[in-house]
Short mmCIF file of C-alpha atoms in Angstrom, two decimals:
data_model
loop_
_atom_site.label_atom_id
_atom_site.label_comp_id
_atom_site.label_asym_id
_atom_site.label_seq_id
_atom_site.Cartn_x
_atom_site.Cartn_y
_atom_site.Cartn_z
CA UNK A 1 156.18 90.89 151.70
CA UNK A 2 158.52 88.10 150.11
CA UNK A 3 157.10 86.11 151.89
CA UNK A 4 153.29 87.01 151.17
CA UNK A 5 154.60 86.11 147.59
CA UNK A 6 156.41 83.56 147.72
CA UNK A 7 153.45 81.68 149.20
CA UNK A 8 150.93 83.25 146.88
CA UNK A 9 153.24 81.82 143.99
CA UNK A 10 153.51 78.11 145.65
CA UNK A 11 149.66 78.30 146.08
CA UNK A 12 149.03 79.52 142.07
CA UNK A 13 151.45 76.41 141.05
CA UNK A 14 149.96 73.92 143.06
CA UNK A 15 146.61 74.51 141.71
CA UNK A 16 148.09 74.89 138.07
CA UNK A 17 149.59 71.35 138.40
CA UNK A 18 146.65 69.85 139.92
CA UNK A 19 144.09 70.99 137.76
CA UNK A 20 146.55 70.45 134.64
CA UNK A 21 145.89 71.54 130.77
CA UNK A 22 142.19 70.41 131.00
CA UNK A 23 141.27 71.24 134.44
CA UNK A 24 142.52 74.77 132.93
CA UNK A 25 140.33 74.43 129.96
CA UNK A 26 137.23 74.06 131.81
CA UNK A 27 137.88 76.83 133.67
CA UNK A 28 137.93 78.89 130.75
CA UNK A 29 134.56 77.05 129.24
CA UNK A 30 133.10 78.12 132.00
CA UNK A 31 134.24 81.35 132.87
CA UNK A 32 131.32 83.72 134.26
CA UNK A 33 132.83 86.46 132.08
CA UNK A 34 131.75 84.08 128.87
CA UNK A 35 128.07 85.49 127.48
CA UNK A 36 127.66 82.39 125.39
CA UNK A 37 129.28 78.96 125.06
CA UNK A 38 132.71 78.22 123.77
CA UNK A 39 132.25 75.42 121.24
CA UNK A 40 135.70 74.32 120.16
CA UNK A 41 136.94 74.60 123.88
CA UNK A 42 134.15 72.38 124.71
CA UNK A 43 135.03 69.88 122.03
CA UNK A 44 138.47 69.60 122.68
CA UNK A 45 137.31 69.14 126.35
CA UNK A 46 135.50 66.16 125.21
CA UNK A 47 138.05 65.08 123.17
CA UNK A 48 141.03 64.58 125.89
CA UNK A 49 137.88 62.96 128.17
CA UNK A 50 137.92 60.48 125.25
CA UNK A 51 140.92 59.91 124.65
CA UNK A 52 142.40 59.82 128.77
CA UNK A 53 140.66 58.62 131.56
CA UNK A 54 143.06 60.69 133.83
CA UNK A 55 142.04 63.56 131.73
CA UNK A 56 138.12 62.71 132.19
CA UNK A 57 138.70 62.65 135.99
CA UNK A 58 140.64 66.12 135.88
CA UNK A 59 138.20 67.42 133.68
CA UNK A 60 135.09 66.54 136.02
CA UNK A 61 136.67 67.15 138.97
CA UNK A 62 136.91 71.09 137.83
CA UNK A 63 133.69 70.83 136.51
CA UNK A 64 131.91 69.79 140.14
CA UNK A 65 133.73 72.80 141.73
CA UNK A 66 132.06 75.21 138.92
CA UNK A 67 128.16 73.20 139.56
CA UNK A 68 129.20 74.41 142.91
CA UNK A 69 129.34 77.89 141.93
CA UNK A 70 127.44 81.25 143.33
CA UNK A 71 126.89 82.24 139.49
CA UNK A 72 123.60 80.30 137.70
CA UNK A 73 125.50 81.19 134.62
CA UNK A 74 128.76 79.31 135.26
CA UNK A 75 126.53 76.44 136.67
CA UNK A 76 124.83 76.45 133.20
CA UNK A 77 128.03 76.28 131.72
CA UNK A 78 129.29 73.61 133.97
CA UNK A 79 126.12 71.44 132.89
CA UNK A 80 126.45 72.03 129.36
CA UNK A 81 129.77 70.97 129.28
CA UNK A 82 129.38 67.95 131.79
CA UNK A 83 126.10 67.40 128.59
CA UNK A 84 128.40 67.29 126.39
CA UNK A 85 131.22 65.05 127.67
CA UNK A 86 128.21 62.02 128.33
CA UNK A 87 127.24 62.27 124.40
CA UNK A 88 130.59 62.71 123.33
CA UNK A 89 133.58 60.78 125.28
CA UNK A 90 132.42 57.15 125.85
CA UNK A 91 131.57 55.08 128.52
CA UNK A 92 134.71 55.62 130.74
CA UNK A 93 133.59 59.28 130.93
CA UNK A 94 129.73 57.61 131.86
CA UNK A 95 131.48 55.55 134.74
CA UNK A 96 133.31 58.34 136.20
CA UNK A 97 130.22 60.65 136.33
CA UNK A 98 127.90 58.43 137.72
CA UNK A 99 130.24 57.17 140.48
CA UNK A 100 129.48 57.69 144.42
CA UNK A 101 131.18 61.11 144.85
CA UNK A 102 130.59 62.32 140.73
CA UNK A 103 128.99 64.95 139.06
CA UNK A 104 125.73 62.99 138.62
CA UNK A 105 125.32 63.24 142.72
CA UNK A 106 125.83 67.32 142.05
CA UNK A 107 122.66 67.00 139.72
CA UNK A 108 120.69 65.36 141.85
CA UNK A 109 121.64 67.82 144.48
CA UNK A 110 120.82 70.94 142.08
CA UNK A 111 117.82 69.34 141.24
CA UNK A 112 116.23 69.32 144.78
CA UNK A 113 117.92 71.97 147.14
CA UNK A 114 115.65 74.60 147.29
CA UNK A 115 118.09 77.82 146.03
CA UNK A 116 118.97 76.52 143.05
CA UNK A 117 118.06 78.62 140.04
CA UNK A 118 114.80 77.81 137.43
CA UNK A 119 117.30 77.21 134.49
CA UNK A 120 119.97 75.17 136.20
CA UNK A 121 117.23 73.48 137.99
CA UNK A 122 115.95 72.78 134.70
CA UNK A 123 118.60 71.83 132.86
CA UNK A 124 119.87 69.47 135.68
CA UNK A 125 116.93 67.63 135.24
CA UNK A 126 116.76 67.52 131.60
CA UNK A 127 120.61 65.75 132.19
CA UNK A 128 119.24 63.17 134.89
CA UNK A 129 116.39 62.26 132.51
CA UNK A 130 117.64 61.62 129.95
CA UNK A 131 120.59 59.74 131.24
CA UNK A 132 118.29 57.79 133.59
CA UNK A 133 115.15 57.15 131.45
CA UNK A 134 116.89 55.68 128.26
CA UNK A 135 115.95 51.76 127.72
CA UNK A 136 119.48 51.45 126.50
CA UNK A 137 121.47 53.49 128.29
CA UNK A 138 122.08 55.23 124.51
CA UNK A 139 123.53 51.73 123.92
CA UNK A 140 126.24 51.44 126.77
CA UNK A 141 125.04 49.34 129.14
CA UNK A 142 126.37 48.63 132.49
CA UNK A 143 126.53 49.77 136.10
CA UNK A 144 127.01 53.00 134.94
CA UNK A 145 123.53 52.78 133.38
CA UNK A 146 121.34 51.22 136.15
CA UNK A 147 123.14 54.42 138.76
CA UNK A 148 121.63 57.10 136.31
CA UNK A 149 118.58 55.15 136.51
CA UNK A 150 118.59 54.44 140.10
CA UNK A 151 119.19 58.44 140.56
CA UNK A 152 116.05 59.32 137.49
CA UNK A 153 113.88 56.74 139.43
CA UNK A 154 114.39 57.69 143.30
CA UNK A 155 113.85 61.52 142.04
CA UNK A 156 110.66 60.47 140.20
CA UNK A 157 109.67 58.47 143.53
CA UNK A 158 110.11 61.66 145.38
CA UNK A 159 107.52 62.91 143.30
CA UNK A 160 110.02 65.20 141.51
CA UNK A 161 108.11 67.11 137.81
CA UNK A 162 110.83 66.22 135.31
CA UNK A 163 110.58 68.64 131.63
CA UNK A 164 109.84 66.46 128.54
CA UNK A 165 112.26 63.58 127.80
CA UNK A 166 115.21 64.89 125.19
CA UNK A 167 116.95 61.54 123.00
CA UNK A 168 119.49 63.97 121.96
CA UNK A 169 121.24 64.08 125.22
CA UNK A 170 121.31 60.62 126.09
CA UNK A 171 124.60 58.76 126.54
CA UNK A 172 126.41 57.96 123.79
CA UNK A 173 124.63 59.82 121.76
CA UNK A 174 126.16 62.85 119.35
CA UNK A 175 124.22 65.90 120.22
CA UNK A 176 124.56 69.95 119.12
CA UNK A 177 127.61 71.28 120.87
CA UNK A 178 125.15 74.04 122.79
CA UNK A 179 121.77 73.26 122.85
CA UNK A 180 119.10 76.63 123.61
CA UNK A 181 118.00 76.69 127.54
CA UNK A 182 114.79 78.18 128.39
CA UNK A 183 114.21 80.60 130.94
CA UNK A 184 117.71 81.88 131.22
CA UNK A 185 118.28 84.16 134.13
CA UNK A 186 118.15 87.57 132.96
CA UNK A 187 121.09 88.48 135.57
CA UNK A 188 122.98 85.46 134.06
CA UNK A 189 123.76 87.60 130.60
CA UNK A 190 123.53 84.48 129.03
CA UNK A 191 122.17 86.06 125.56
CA UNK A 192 122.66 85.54 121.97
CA UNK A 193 125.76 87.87 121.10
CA UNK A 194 127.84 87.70 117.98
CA UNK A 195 131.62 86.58 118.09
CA UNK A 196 134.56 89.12 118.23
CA UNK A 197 137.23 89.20 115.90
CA UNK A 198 138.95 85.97 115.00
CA UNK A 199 136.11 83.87 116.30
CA UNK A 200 136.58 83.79 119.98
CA UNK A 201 133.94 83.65 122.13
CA UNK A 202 132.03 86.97 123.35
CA UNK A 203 132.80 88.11 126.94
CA UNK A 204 132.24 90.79 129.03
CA UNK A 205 133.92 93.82 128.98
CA UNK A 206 137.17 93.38 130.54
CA UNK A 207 137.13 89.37 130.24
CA UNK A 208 140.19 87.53 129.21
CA UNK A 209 140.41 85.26 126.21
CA UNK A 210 139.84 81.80 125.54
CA UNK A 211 140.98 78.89 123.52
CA UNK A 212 139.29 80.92 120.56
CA UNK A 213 136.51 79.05 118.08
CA UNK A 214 132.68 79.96 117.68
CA UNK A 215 130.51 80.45 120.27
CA UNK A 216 127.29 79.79 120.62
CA UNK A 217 124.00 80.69 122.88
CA UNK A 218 123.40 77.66 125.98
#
């Protein structure tokens, strides 16, 4: 039994000092017990992205193991943060999500497998729009630009319905911390629900807390 915990211990520190402070925090943006988005979380998310490009990679690498999740409503969670960090955290954050093995190739993938969910289906392609089918690049040119392009453009070839273009979520670009997502599963309890006390996001009964702040509805 020792033993049993001793290497259940090594295994929980490993992970906490891989993931680190951020790899931490987006596991708690995008906790399936959240019913609605934690804003401040999210923007001090973006902030460290910003401000570290070790901290971006940490940060994205967490967030590609939550796109990969069984739950539509973490995977909505995981894009609207990963939204979020492209209009907020600068072109070393565009770089590391376009790149070969980066979230961008996660979008693509949730765009065309054929289980993905309406809304996360949707709101993958809302991302890879308007990433890929801004003249500008929202103003930050470079290879980073033509690879959201190239990935908008071979989609499109494949004869892939995108929804309407959306300026507000193009790189660079400050957007609304959540932005409203249509056709929400109904299993994914991602409603509008008021705040409990002291301004920390709404959970589910029996969900732990957060990094506190205002929360709003993806």
């Amino acid at each position: 039994m020792t033993s049993y915990f001793q290497q259940a211990l090594s295994s929980f520190q490993e992970t906490f000092e891989l993931k680190g402070e951020v790899g931490r925090m987006v596991d708690e943006a995008t906790a399936e017990d959240l019913m609605v988005a934690d804003v401040n979380t999210n923007r001090a998310i973006c902030r460290k992205c910003a401000d570290m490009s070790t901290e971006c990679g940490s940060a994205l690498r967490v967030i590609r193991s939550r796109l990969q999740h069984r739950s539509p409503k973490v995977q909505l969670l995981a894009l609207q943060l990963l939204s979020e960090i492209v209009c907020k955290s600068g072109r070393e954050a565009h770089a590391q999500v376009s790149e070969k093995d980066g979230p961008l190739s996660d979008l693509k993938h949730l765009a065309v497998a054929p289980g993905t969910e309406a809304a996360v289906r949707k709101k993958a392609l809302l991302l890879i729009r308007a990433w890929g089918d801004t003249p500008d690049g929202g103003g930050n040119g470079g290879a980073e630009t033509r690879l959201f392009r190239e990935t908008y453009n071979s989609l499109v070839s494949q004869g892939i319905s995108f929804p309407a273009f959306d300026a507000s979520l193009a790189p660079g670009r400050d957007s609304p911390v959540s932005r409203p997502v249509s056709s929400i599963p109904q299993h994914s309890a991602l409603t509008a629900s008021p705040t409990r006390g002291h301004g920390q996001p709404a959970r589910n009964p029996g969900g732990g807390g957060g990094y506190g702040g205002p929360a709003r509805e993806l």
